[in-house]
mmCIF file of C-alpha atoms in Angstrom:
data_model
loop_
_atom_site.group_PDB
_atom_site.id
_atom_site.type_symbol
_atom_site.label_atom_id
_atom_site.label_comp_id
_atom_site.label_asym_id
_atom_site.label_seq_id
_atom_site.Cartn_x
_atom_site.Cartn_y
_atom_site.Cartn_z
ATOM 1 C CA MET I 1 -42.255 142.278 -17.554
ATOM 2 C CA ALA I 2 -45.648 143.322 -18.859
ATOM 3 C CA ASP I 3 -47.559 140.909 -21.077
ATOM 4 C CA VAL I 4 -48.300 142.186 -24.588
ATOM 5 C CA PHE I 5 -50.542 139.952 -26.684
ATOM 6 C CA PHE I 6 -50.026 139.952 -30.445
ATOM 7 C CA ALA I 7 -52.282 138.834 -33.289
ATOM 8 C CA ASP I 8 -50.301 138.647 -36.516
ATOM 9 C CA ALA I 9 -52.142 140.153 -39.488
ATOM 10 C CA ASN I 10 -50.444 137.691 -41.815
ATOM 11 C CA LYS I 11 -50.954 134.400 -40.006
ATOM 12 C CA PRO I 12 -52.791 132.211 -39.820
ATOM 13 C CA GLN I 13 -54.141 132.995 -43.266
ATOM 14 C CA LYS I 14 -57.861 132.935 -44.055
ATOM 15 C CA VAL I 15 -58.733 134.053 -40.511
ATOM 16 C CA SER I 16 -60.539 137.372 -40.112
ATOM 17 C CA LEU I 17 -58.668 140.141 -38.309
ATOM 18 C CA LEU I 18 -61.985 140.866 -36.597
ATOM 19 C CA ASN I 19 -61.932 137.424 -35.000
ATOM 20 C CA LYS I 20 -58.292 137.906 -34.024
ATOM 21 C CA LEU I 21 -59.277 141.154 -32.285
ATOM 22 C CA GLU I 22 -61.909 139.359 -30.202
ATOM 23 C CA LEU I 23 -59.369 136.709 -29.262
ATOM 24 C CA LEU I 24 -56.920 139.415 -28.141
ATOM 25 C CA PHE I 25 -59.601 140.963 -25.914
ATOM 26 C CA GLU I 26 -60.113 137.596 -24.260
ATOM 27 C CA ARG I 27 -56.450 136.649 -23.926
ATOM 28 C CA ALA I 28 -55.574 140.058 -22.440
ATOM 29 C CA ASN I 29 -58.382 139.392 -19.938
ATOM 30 C CA PHE I 30 -59.995 142.807 -20.314
ATOM 31 C CA GLU I 31 -63.247 141.396 -18.926
ATOM 32 C CA GLU I 32 -61.757 141.301 -15.433
ATOM 33 C CA PHE I 33 -61.685 145.081 -15.010
ATOM 34 C CA ILE I 34 -65.209 145.630 -16.357
ATOM 35 C CA GLU I 35 -67.784 145.344 -13.598
ATOM 36 C CA ALA I 36 -71.512 145.007 -14.223
ATOM 37 C CA GLY I 37 -72.936 148.439 -14.971
ATOM 38 C CA ASP I 38 -69.560 150.099 -15.583
ATOM 39 C CA LYS I 39 -69.687 153.041 -17.984
ATOM 40 C CA VAL I 40 -66.784 152.058 -20.246
ATOM 41 C CA ALA I 41 -65.097 154.784 -22.296
ATOM 42 C CA ILE I 42 -63.671 153.448 -25.538
ATOM 43 C CA LYS I 43 -61.138 156.121 -26.500
ATOM 44 C CA VAL I 44 -60.923 156.250 -30.278
ATOM 45 C CA HIS I 45 -59.893 158.709 -32.980
ATOM 46 C CA PHE I 46 -62.818 159.482 -35.284
ATOM 47 C CA GLY I 47 -60.481 160.757 -38.007
ATOM 48 C CA GLU I 48 -60.376 164.162 -39.634
ATOM 49 C CA LYS I 49 -62.657 164.797 -42.610
ATOM 50 C CA GLY I 50 -60.796 163.519 -45.666
ATOM 51 C CA ASN I 51 -58.601 161.129 -43.687
ATOM 52 C CA THR I 52 -58.885 157.404 -44.477
ATOM 53 C CA ALA I 53 -56.347 155.791 -42.137
ATOM 54 C CA PHE I 54 -58.314 155.797 -38.852
ATOM 55 C CA ILE I 55 -59.496 152.491 -37.385
ATOM 56 C CA SER I 56 -62.663 151.291 -39.088
ATOM 57 C CA PRO I 57 -65.906 151.216 -37.052
ATOM 58 C CA ILE I 58 -66.300 147.514 -37.848
ATOM 59 C CA PHE I 59 -63.375 146.804 -35.503
ATOM 60 C CA ILE I 60 -64.714 149.131 -32.824
ATOM 61 C CA ARG I 61 -68.055 147.319 -32.919
ATOM 62 C CA ARG I 62 -66.369 144.018 -31.986
ATOM 63 C CA ILE I 63 -64.814 145.702 -28.943
ATOM 64 C CA VAL I 64 -68.184 147.211 -28.034
ATOM 65 C CA GLU I 65 -69.811 143.794 -28.202
ATOM 66 C CA LYS I 66 -67.164 142.280 -25.925
ATOM 67 C CA VAL I 67 -67.657 145.091 -23.393
ATOM 68 C CA LYS I 68 -71.413 144.489 -23.392
ATOM 69 C CA LEU I 69 -70.904 140.758 -22.853
ATOM 70 C CA ALA I 70 -68.775 141.622 -19.812
ATOM 71 C CA GLY I 71 -71.660 143.680 -18.373
ATOM 72 C CA GLY I 72 -70.339 147.138 -19.260
ATOM 73 C CA LYS I 73 -72.066 150.115 -20.842
ATOM 74 C CA PRO I 74 -69.700 151.253 -23.609
ATOM 75 C CA PHE I 75 -69.510 154.640 -25.307
ATOM 76 C CA LEU I 76 -67.086 155.963 -27.925
ATOM 77 C CA THR I 77 -65.262 159.151 -27.071
ATOM 78 C CA ASP I 78 -62.585 161.649 -28.059
ATOM 79 C CA THR I 79 -61.834 165.304 -27.250
ATOM 80 C CA ASN I 80 -62.109 168.324 -29.513
ATOM 81 C CA THR I 81 -59.072 169.502 -31.458
ATOM 82 C CA LEU I 82 -57.058 172.666 -30.864
ATOM 83 C CA TYR I 83 -56.643 173.423 -34.553
ATOM 84 C CA VAL I 84 -59.417 174.656 -36.826
ATOM 85 C CA GLY I 85 -60.473 171.545 -38.713
ATOM 86 C CA SER I 86 -63.626 169.459 -38.779
ATOM 87 C CA ARG I 87 -63.475 168.436 -35.082
ATOM 88 C CA ALA I 88 -62.868 171.672 -33.139
ATOM 89 C CA ASP I 89 -66.308 171.628 -31.468
ATOM 90 C CA ALA I 90 -68.700 168.847 -30.566
ATOM 91 C CA VAL I 91 -71.225 169.616 -33.310
ATOM 92 C CA GLU I 92 -68.671 169.417 -36.128
ATOM 93 C CA HIS I 93 -66.829 166.599 -34.358
ATOM 94 C CA LEU I 94 -69.913 164.385 -34.200
ATOM 95 C CA LYS I 95 -70.837 165.279 -37.751
ATOM 96 C CA THR I 96 -67.357 164.238 -38.942
ATOM 97 C CA ALA I 97 -67.486 161.025 -36.894
ATOM 98 C CA ILE I 98 -70.816 160.061 -38.476
ATOM 99 C CA GLU I 99 -69.580 160.905 -41.969
ATOM 100 C CA ASN I 100 -66.545 158.696 -41.283
ATOM 101 C CA GLY I 101 -68.838 155.791 -40.427
ATOM 102 C CA PHE I 102 -69.127 156.042 -36.641
ATOM 103 C CA SER I 103 -72.692 155.881 -35.321
ATOM 104 C CA TYR I 104 -74.793 153.764 -32.990
ATOM 105 C CA ALA I 105 -75.955 151.802 -36.034
ATOM 106 C CA THR I 106 -72.409 150.889 -37.093
ATOM 107 C CA ALA I 107 -70.561 150.682 -33.764
ATOM 108 C CA GLY I 108 -73.337 149.698 -31.375
ATOM 109 C CA ALA I 109 -72.532 152.418 -28.835
ATOM 110 C CA PRO I 110 -73.328 156.125 -28.386
ATOM 111 C CA LEU I 111 -70.775 158.819 -29.238
ATOM 112 C CA VAL I 112 -69.757 161.287 -26.511
ATOM 113 C CA ILE I 113 -67.323 164.171 -27.047
ATOM 114 C CA ALA I 114 -65.330 164.039 -23.825
ATOM 115 C CA ASP I 115 -64.738 167.775 -23.306
ATOM 116 C CA GLY I 116 -68.194 168.958 -24.312
ATOM 117 C CA LEU I 117 -69.628 171.366 -26.831
ATOM 118 C CA ASN I 118 -66.729 173.815 -27.037
ATOM 119 C CA GLY I 119 -63.894 172.045 -25.244
ATOM 120 C CA LYS I 120 -64.506 173.624 -21.845
ATOM 121 C CA ASP I 121 -66.040 170.605 -20.108
ATOM 122 C CA TYR I 122 -63.025 169.262 -18.240
ATOM 123 C CA VAL I 123 -61.758 168.174 -14.819
ATOM 124 C CA SER I 124 -58.464 169.459 -13.398
ATOM 125 C CA ILE I 125 -56.359 166.550 -12.138
ATOM 126 C CA GLU I 126 -53.478 167.087 -9.709
ATOM 127 C CA ILE I 127 -50.432 165.167 -10.923
ATOM 128 C CA LYS I 128 -47.262 166.984 -9.670
ATOM 129 C CA GLY I 129 -45.271 166.117 -12.773
ATOM 130 C CA LYS I 130 -42.058 167.448 -14.250
ATOM 131 C CA HIS I 131 -43.918 169.973 -16.416
ATOM 132 C CA PHE I 132 -47.422 170.145 -14.970
ATOM 133 C CA GLN I 133 -48.865 170.333 -11.481
ATOM 134 C CA GLU I 134 -52.316 169.670 -12.874
ATOM 135 C CA ALA I 135 -53.838 168.506 -16.156
ATOM 136 C CA LYS I 136 -57.157 169.403 -17.781
ATOM 137 C CA ILE I 137 -58.868 166.179 -18.824
ATOM 138 C CA GLY I 138 -62.119 165.771 -20.759
ATOM 139 C CA SER I 139 -64.782 165.116 -18.148
ATOM 140 C CA ALA I 140 -66.339 162.086 -19.854
ATOM 141 C CA LEU I 141 -62.987 160.293 -19.670
ATOM 142 C CA TYR I 142 -62.593 161.234 -16.016
ATOM 143 C CA HIS I 143 -66.092 160.138 -14.987
ATOM 144 C CA ALA I 144 -66.020 156.833 -16.877
ATOM 145 C CA ASP I 145 -65.650 153.755 -14.649
ATOM 146 C CA SER I 146 -63.382 151.853 -17.032
ATOM 147 C CA LEU I 147 -61.311 152.724 -20.082
ATOM 148 C CA ILE I 148 -60.260 150.927 -23.250
ATOM 149 C CA VAL I 149 -57.820 152.884 -25.419
ATOM 150 C CA VAL I 150 -57.908 151.904 -29.085
ATOM 151 C CA SER I 151 -54.988 153.425 -30.994
ATOM 152 C CA HIS I 152 -53.859 153.499 -34.609
ATOM 153 C CA VAL I 153 -50.051 153.472 -34.514
ATOM 154 C CA LYS I 154 -48.538 155.839 -37.096
ATOM 155 C CA GLY I 155 -45.904 158.523 -37.519
ATOM 156 C CA HIS I 156 -46.185 161.959 -35.941
ATOM 157 C CA GLU I 157 -44.271 165.128 -36.726
ATOM 158 C CA MET I 158 -43.799 166.159 -33.081
ATOM 159 C CA THR I 159 -43.570 162.877 -31.181
ATOM 160 C CA GLY I 160 -42.019 160.656 -33.855
ATOM 161 C CA PHE I 161 -44.872 158.193 -33.591
ATOM 162 C CA GLY I 162 -48.295 158.130 -32.024
ATOM 163 C CA GLY I 163 -49.591 155.138 -30.076
ATOM 164 C CA ALA I 164 -51.441 154.528 -26.821
ATOM 165 C CA LEU I 165 -49.620 157.229 -24.816
ATOM 166 C CA LYS I 166 -50.243 159.864 -27.488
ATOM 167 C CA ASN I 167 -53.875 158.771 -27.877
ATOM 168 C CA ILE I 168 -54.727 159.231 -24.214
ATOM 169 C CA GLY I 169 -52.301 162.092 -23.476
ATOM 170 C CA MET I 170 -53.010 164.529 -26.267
ATOM 171 C CA GLY I 171 -56.332 162.859 -27.022
ATOM 172 C CA GLY I 172 -57.514 163.097 -23.413
ATOM 173 C CA ALA I 173 -56.733 166.789 -22.988
ATOM 174 C CA CYS I 174 -59.376 169.455 -23.414
ATOM 175 C CA ARG I 175 -58.621 172.243 -25.902
ATOM 176 C CA SER I 176 -56.854 174.492 -23.391
ATOM 177 C CA GLY I 177 -54.896 171.488 -22.153
ATOM 178 C CA LYS I 178 -53.755 170.790 -25.691
ATOM 179 C CA GLN I 179 -52.520 174.376 -25.950
ATOM 180 C CA MET I 180 -50.463 173.909 -22.779
ATOM 181 C CA ILE I 181 -48.903 170.759 -24.249
ATOM 182 C CA HIS I 182 -47.974 172.588 -27.467
ATOM 183 C CA SER I 183 -46.571 175.708 -25.808
ATOM 184 C CA ASP I 184 -42.935 174.794 -26.526
ATOM 185 C CA VAL I 185 -43.450 174.895 -30.299
ATOM 186 C CA LEU I 186 -43.078 178.036 -32.432
ATOM 187 C CA PRO I 187 -43.301 177.554 -36.224
ATOM 188 C CA THR I 188 -41.302 179.779 -38.589
ATOM 189 C CA VAL I 189 -41.732 180.434 -42.321
ATOM 190 C CA ASP I 190 -38.983 179.992 -44.899
ATOM 191 C CA LEU I 191 -39.940 182.821 -47.240
ATOM 192 C CA LYS I 192 -37.858 181.348 -50.059
ATOM 193 C CA LEU I 193 -40.003 178.202 -50.045
ATOM 194 C CA CYS I 194 -43.382 179.800 -49.309
ATOM 195 C CA LYS I 195 -45.626 180.035 -52.408
ATOM 196 C CA GLY I 196 -48.370 182.052 -50.732
ATOM 197 C CA CYS I 197 -51.004 179.340 -51.301
ATOM 198 C CA GLY I 198 -52.761 180.212 -48.023
ATOM 199 C CA LYS I 199 -53.527 176.616 -47.007
ATOM 200 C CA CYS I 200 -51.949 177.166 -43.601
ATOM 201 C CA LEU I 201 -54.337 180.012 -42.766
ATOM 202 C CA LYS I 202 -57.463 177.894 -42.373
ATOM 203 C CA TRP I 203 -55.785 175.530 -39.881
ATOM 204 C CA CYS I 204 -54.618 178.242 -37.472
ATOM 205 C CA PRO I 205 -56.875 178.397 -34.375
ATOM 206 C CA THR I 206 -55.890 181.995 -33.493
ATOM 207 C CA GLU I 207 -55.605 183.551 -36.972
ATOM 208 C CA ALA I 208 -51.926 184.160 -36.283
ATOM 209 C CA ILE I 209 -51.006 183.651 -39.949
ATOM 210 C CA SER I 210 -51.585 186.215 -42.664
ATOM 211 C CA LEU I 211 -50.420 186.706 -46.241
ATOM 212 C CA VAL I 212 -48.184 189.710 -46.846
ATOM 213 C CA ASP I 213 -46.875 190.232 -50.368
ATOM 214 C CA LYS I 214 -47.989 186.663 -51.171
ATOM 215 C CA LYS I 215 -45.939 185.193 -48.322
ATOM 216 C CA ALA I 216 -47.180 183.627 -45.071
ATOM 217 C CA ILE I 217 -46.290 185.620 -41.964
ATOM 218 C CA ILE I 218 -46.772 184.289 -38.411
ATOM 219 C CA ASP I 219 -47.575 186.710 -35.601
ATOM 220 C CA GLU I 220 -45.666 185.277 -32.636
ATOM 221 C CA ARG I 221 -47.887 187.198 -30.216
ATOM 222 C CA LEU I 222 -50.920 185.188 -31.386
ATOM 223 C CA CYS I 223 -49.275 181.849 -32.158
ATOM 224 C CA LEU I 224 -50.205 179.022 -29.756
ATOM 225 C CA GLY I 225 -47.526 176.709 -31.056
ATOM 226 C CA CYS I 226 -49.943 173.966 -32.100
ATOM 227 C CA GLY I 227 -47.775 173.247 -35.155
ATOM 228 C CA GLU I 228 -50.716 172.376 -37.416
ATOM 229 C CA CYS I 229 -49.468 174.737 -40.138
ATOM 230 C CA THR I 230 -46.189 172.813 -40.333
ATOM 231 C CA VAL I 231 -47.674 169.643 -41.777
ATOM 232 C CA THR I 232 -50.377 171.480 -43.731
ATOM 233 C CA CYS I 233 -47.850 173.348 -45.895
ATOM 234 C CA PRO I 234 -47.426 171.435 -49.197
ATOM 235 C CA TYR I 235 -44.044 173.081 -49.835
ATOM 236 C CA SER I 236 -42.393 172.361 -46.441
ATOM 237 C CA ALA I 237 -41.999 176.113 -45.997
ATOM 238 C CA ILE I 238 -43.092 176.147 -42.344
ATOM 239 C CA VAL I 239 -40.745 174.431 -39.921
ATOM 240 C CA ILE I 240 -40.863 173.820 -36.183
ATOM 241 C CA ASN I 241 -38.659 176.103 -34.138
ATOM 242 C CA TRP I 242 -38.493 174.538 -30.688
ATOM 243 C CA LYS I 243 -38.480 177.024 -27.824
ATOM 244 C CA THR I 244 -36.831 174.264 -25.793
ATOM 245 C CA GLU I 245 -35.758 170.718 -26.657
ATOM 246 C CA PRO I 246 -38.269 168.775 -28.801
ATOM 247 C CA ASP I 247 -38.340 166.148 -26.036
ATOM 248 C CA ILE I 248 -40.512 168.425 -23.889
ATOM 249 C CA ILE I 249 -43.749 167.969 -25.827
ATOM 250 C CA GLN I 250 -43.437 164.196 -25.520
ATOM 251 C CA GLU I 251 -42.971 164.416 -21.778
ATOM 252 C CA LYS I 252 -45.980 166.731 -21.532
ATOM 253 C CA VAL I 253 -48.122 164.288 -23.511
ATOM 254 C CA VAL I 254 -47.101 161.456 -21.190
ATOM 255 C CA GLU I 255 -47.941 163.488 -18.082
ATOM 256 C CA TYR I 256 -51.413 164.086 -19.482
ATOM 257 C CA ALA I 257 -51.717 160.340 -20.113
ATOM 258 C CA TRP I 258 -50.761 159.870 -16.463
ATOM 259 C CA ALA I 259 -53.593 162.220 -15.468
ATOM 260 C CA VAL I 260 -56.156 160.279 -17.524
ATOM 261 C CA LEU I 261 -55.080 156.990 -15.970
ATOM 262 C CA LYS I 262 -54.620 158.278 -12.417
ATOM 263 C CA ASP I 263 -57.996 157.041 -11.177
ATOM 264 C CA LYS I 264 -58.168 154.075 -13.574
ATOM 265 C CA LYS I 265 -55.597 151.813 -11.903
ATOM 266 C CA GLY I 266 -56.563 148.252 -12.758
ATOM 267 C CA LYS I 267 -59.459 149.565 -14.853
ATOM 268 C CA ALA I 268 -57.806 150.244 -18.219
ATOM 269 C CA GLY I 269 -56.766 148.250 -21.261
ATOM 270 C CA PHE I 270 -54.956 149.183 -24.460
ATOM 271 C CA ILE I 271 -55.333 147.950 -28.034
ATOM 272 C CA ASN I 272 -52.876 149.094 -30.720
ATOM 273 C CA PHE I 273 -53.551 148.588 -34.432
ATOM 274 C CA LEU I 274 -50.375 148.169 -36.486
ATOM 275 C CA THR I 275 -52.264 148.388 -39.767
ATOM 276 C CA ASN I 276 -52.073 151.047 -42.467
ATOM 277 C CA VAL I 277 -49.088 152.576 -40.642
ATOM 278 C CA THR I 278 -49.116 156.029 -42.224
ATOM 279 C CA PRO I 279 -46.338 158.632 -41.846
ATOM 280 C CA ASP I 280 -48.664 161.274 -40.373
ATOM 281 C CA CYS I 281 -51.377 161.573 -37.726
ATOM 282 C CA ASP I 282 -55.040 160.822 -38.459
ATOM 283 C CA CYS I 283 -55.735 164.482 -37.635
ATOM 284 C CA TRP I 284 -54.897 165.455 -41.213
ATOM 285 C CA SER I 285 -57.376 165.702 -44.067
ATOM 286 C CA TRP I 286 -55.366 163.189 -46.106
ATOM 287 C CA SER I 287 -53.577 159.882 -45.618
ATOM 288 C CA ASP I 288 -50.298 159.184 -47.393
ATOM 289 C CA PRO I 289 -49.457 155.542 -48.214
ATOM 290 C CA ALA I 290 -48.354 153.223 -45.413
ATOM 291 C CA ILE I 291 -44.628 152.894 -44.678
ATOM 292 C CA VAL I 292 -44.831 149.130 -43.984
ATOM 293 C CA SER I 293 -47.299 146.365 -44.756
ATOM 294 C CA ASP I 294 -49.892 145.498 -42.106
ATOM 295 C CA VAL I 295 -48.287 143.956 -39.015
ATOM 296 C CA GLY I 296 -51.190 143.059 -36.728
ATOM 297 C CA ILE I 297 -52.924 144.082 -33.491
ATOM 298 C CA LEU I 298 -51.597 144.251 -29.930
ATOM 299 C CA ALA I 299 -53.383 144.236 -26.565
ATOM 300 C CA SER I 300 -52.002 144.926 -23.089
ATOM 301 C CA LYS I 301 -52.758 146.525 -19.746
ATOM 302 C CA ASP I 302 -49.471 148.457 -19.914
ATOM 303 C CA PRO I 303 -49.431 151.543 -22.205
ATOM 304 C CA VAL I 304 -45.640 151.857 -22.214
ATOM 305 C CA ALA I 305 -45.040 148.195 -23.035
ATOM 306 C CA ILE I 306 -47.604 148.111 -25.832
ATOM 307 C CA ASP I 307 -46.108 151.206 -27.469
ATOM 308 C CA GLN I 308 -42.574 149.813 -27.195
ATOM 309 C CA ALA I 309 -43.718 146.512 -28.705
ATOM 310 C CA SER I 310 -45.520 148.392 -31.494
ATOM 311 C CA VAL I 311 -42.407 150.300 -32.545
ATOM 312 C CA SER I 312 -40.237 147.195 -32.331
ATOM 313 C CA LEU I 313 -42.582 145.164 -34.543
ATOM 314 C CA ILE I 314 -42.877 147.975 -37.096
ATOM 315 C CA ASN I 315 -39.117 148.455 -37.188
ATOM 316 C CA ARG I 316 -38.492 144.787 -37.941
ATOM 317 C CA THR I 317 -41.002 144.881 -40.820
ATOM 318 C CA PRO I 318 -39.523 145.733 -44.248
ATOM 319 C CA GLY I 319 -40.262 149.271 -45.389
ATOM 320 C CA ILE I 320 -42.238 150.020 -48.521
ATOM 321 C CA GLU I 321 -39.959 151.611 -51.092
ATOM 322 C CA THR I 322 -42.666 153.811 -52.603
ATOM 323 C CA SER I 323 -43.581 155.320 -49.217
ATOM 324 C CA ARG I 324 -42.177 158.466 -47.601
ATOM 325 C CA LEU I 325 -39.443 156.592 -45.734
ATOM 326 C CA ARG I 326 -36.041 158.050 -46.474
ATOM 327 C CA LYS I 327 -34.625 154.535 -46.533
ATOM 328 C CA ALA I 328 -36.979 151.617 -47.066
ATOM 329 C CA THR I 329 -34.642 149.317 -45.137
ATOM 330 C CA SER I 330 -34.218 151.704 -42.211
ATOM 331 C CA ARG I 331 -33.887 150.020 -38.824
ATOM 332 C CA ASP I 332 -35.780 152.901 -37.236
ATOM 333 C CA LYS I 333 -38.764 153.766 -39.407
ATOM 334 C CA PHE I 334 -40.011 156.725 -37.350
ATOM 335 C CA ARG I 335 -36.567 158.256 -36.884
ATOM 336 C CA SER I 336 -36.141 157.996 -40.642
ATOM 337 C CA LEU I 337 -39.366 159.974 -41.109
ATOM 338 C CA TYR I 338 -38.570 162.538 -38.393
ATOM 339 C CA PRO I 339 -34.798 162.581 -37.792
ATOM 340 C CA LEU I 340 -34.942 165.453 -35.285
ATOM 341 C CA VAL I 341 -37.358 163.638 -32.957
ATOM 342 C CA ASP I 342 -36.248 160.960 -30.489
ATOM 343 C CA TRP I 343 -39.517 159.027 -30.130
ATOM 344 C CA ASP I 344 -38.121 156.993 -27.233
ATOM 345 C CA VAL I 345 -38.445 160.014 -24.907
ATOM 346 C CA GLN I 346 -42.156 159.357 -24.374
ATOM 347 C CA LEU I 347 -41.497 155.745 -23.401
ATOM 348 C CA ARG I 348 -38.657 156.613 -21.039
ATOM 349 C CA HIS I 349 -40.699 159.329 -19.329
ATOM 350 C CA GLY I 350 -43.682 157.004 -19.051
ATOM 351 C CA GLU I 351 -41.474 154.456 -17.321
ATOM 352 C CA GLU I 352 -39.937 157.087 -15.052
ATOM 353 C CA ILE I 353 -43.298 158.302 -13.742
ATOM 354 C CA GLY I 354 -44.680 154.813 -13.227
ATOM 355 C CA LEU I 355 -47.092 154.441 -16.160
ATOM 356 C CA GLY I 356 -45.539 151.135 -17.182
ATOM 357 C CA GLU I 357 -42.325 149.521 -18.314
ATOM 358 C CA LYS I 358 -40.535 149.207 -21.628
ATOM 359 C CA ARG I 359 -39.602 145.559 -21.086
ATOM 360 C CA TYR I 360 -42.369 143.253 -22.209
ATOM 361 C CA ASN I 361 -43.260 139.641 -22.828
ATOM 362 C CA LEU I 362 -44.704 139.265 -26.339
ATOM 363 C CA ILE I 363 -47.313 136.514 -26.504
ATOM 364 C CA GLU I 364 -48.507 135.613 -29.984
ATOM 365 C CA VAL I 365 -52.102 134.430 -29.998
ATOM 366 C CA SER I 366 -54.089 132.466 -32.551
ATOM 367 C CA GLN I 367 -57.137 130.248 -32.582
ATOM 368 C CA GLY I 368 -56.512 127.268 -30.348
ATOM 369 C CA ASN I 369 -53.663 128.618 -28.195
#
């Protein structure tokens, strides 16, 4: 079984979570895969403009400092988004990152957008997967010597939840790669619910949505299936119409994660934050209240095990009644949020293709042990 190290946010009390993070880095022995002079990609999510749930730069700085002590040369990185938001190109992406508090001054490392100015700076990786024969990965991630994936675990409308696999799979793909991942999604509009507010229009990357007689209409010939309009709609008038089973997008994400990690065997570590566990992705320009209280932080060298442990710990934490959970006492928090999505598909597929294993050994760490 894979070792997953856990620092509880609630104990011991009066100990900084920042110090617990450093201890996790040490106990997970991340220093061993960082060689002197390694260019170390720290894969983060800089957060959409208006979002407040992303991992704070003060935590990232502690990871940066540990990488430097190990002899590495760290940089923070993410890829551009498919949708039209504040991170669709490197100029706006870096501007948003800085406005959200990420800079050399705050994090201690330079910021590099992995797929370049307009999302076309990528490397095609042969993988021979179930859905893809090759994957288009942001070149900075590919060319990095080592990789540390720092993920904020939260709900997600298409994958049930997002953790390490989602962060490196979808988050490692260039813009055209993201489109290939989303190609099994086709949103439809419930005209009875649509109020014609037009909020969905500005998020569509291909201008496939228009207003006709004060109702949103989607041109299927232009639609990429990114699904961004679905969550943007404040009236739940746009729903996902899966071209195939909703499991497919999860498997595609995992195969892209496989591509990112293909040349990083023994050179990658994963840190999952189970804090401010929001119902939606950090890609949105808002953050609804957390569904559970803060759980803690996990570290592992196995992306499948750390995601499985994350879900298990969240599910055993009491739900917050005022949150968006359908049932605050639900045994499966993410299935309660997204009942049509079986989030376990991504973990099973990750295990099937050799990314890791779902069985894990949870090791709780604290000062002195």
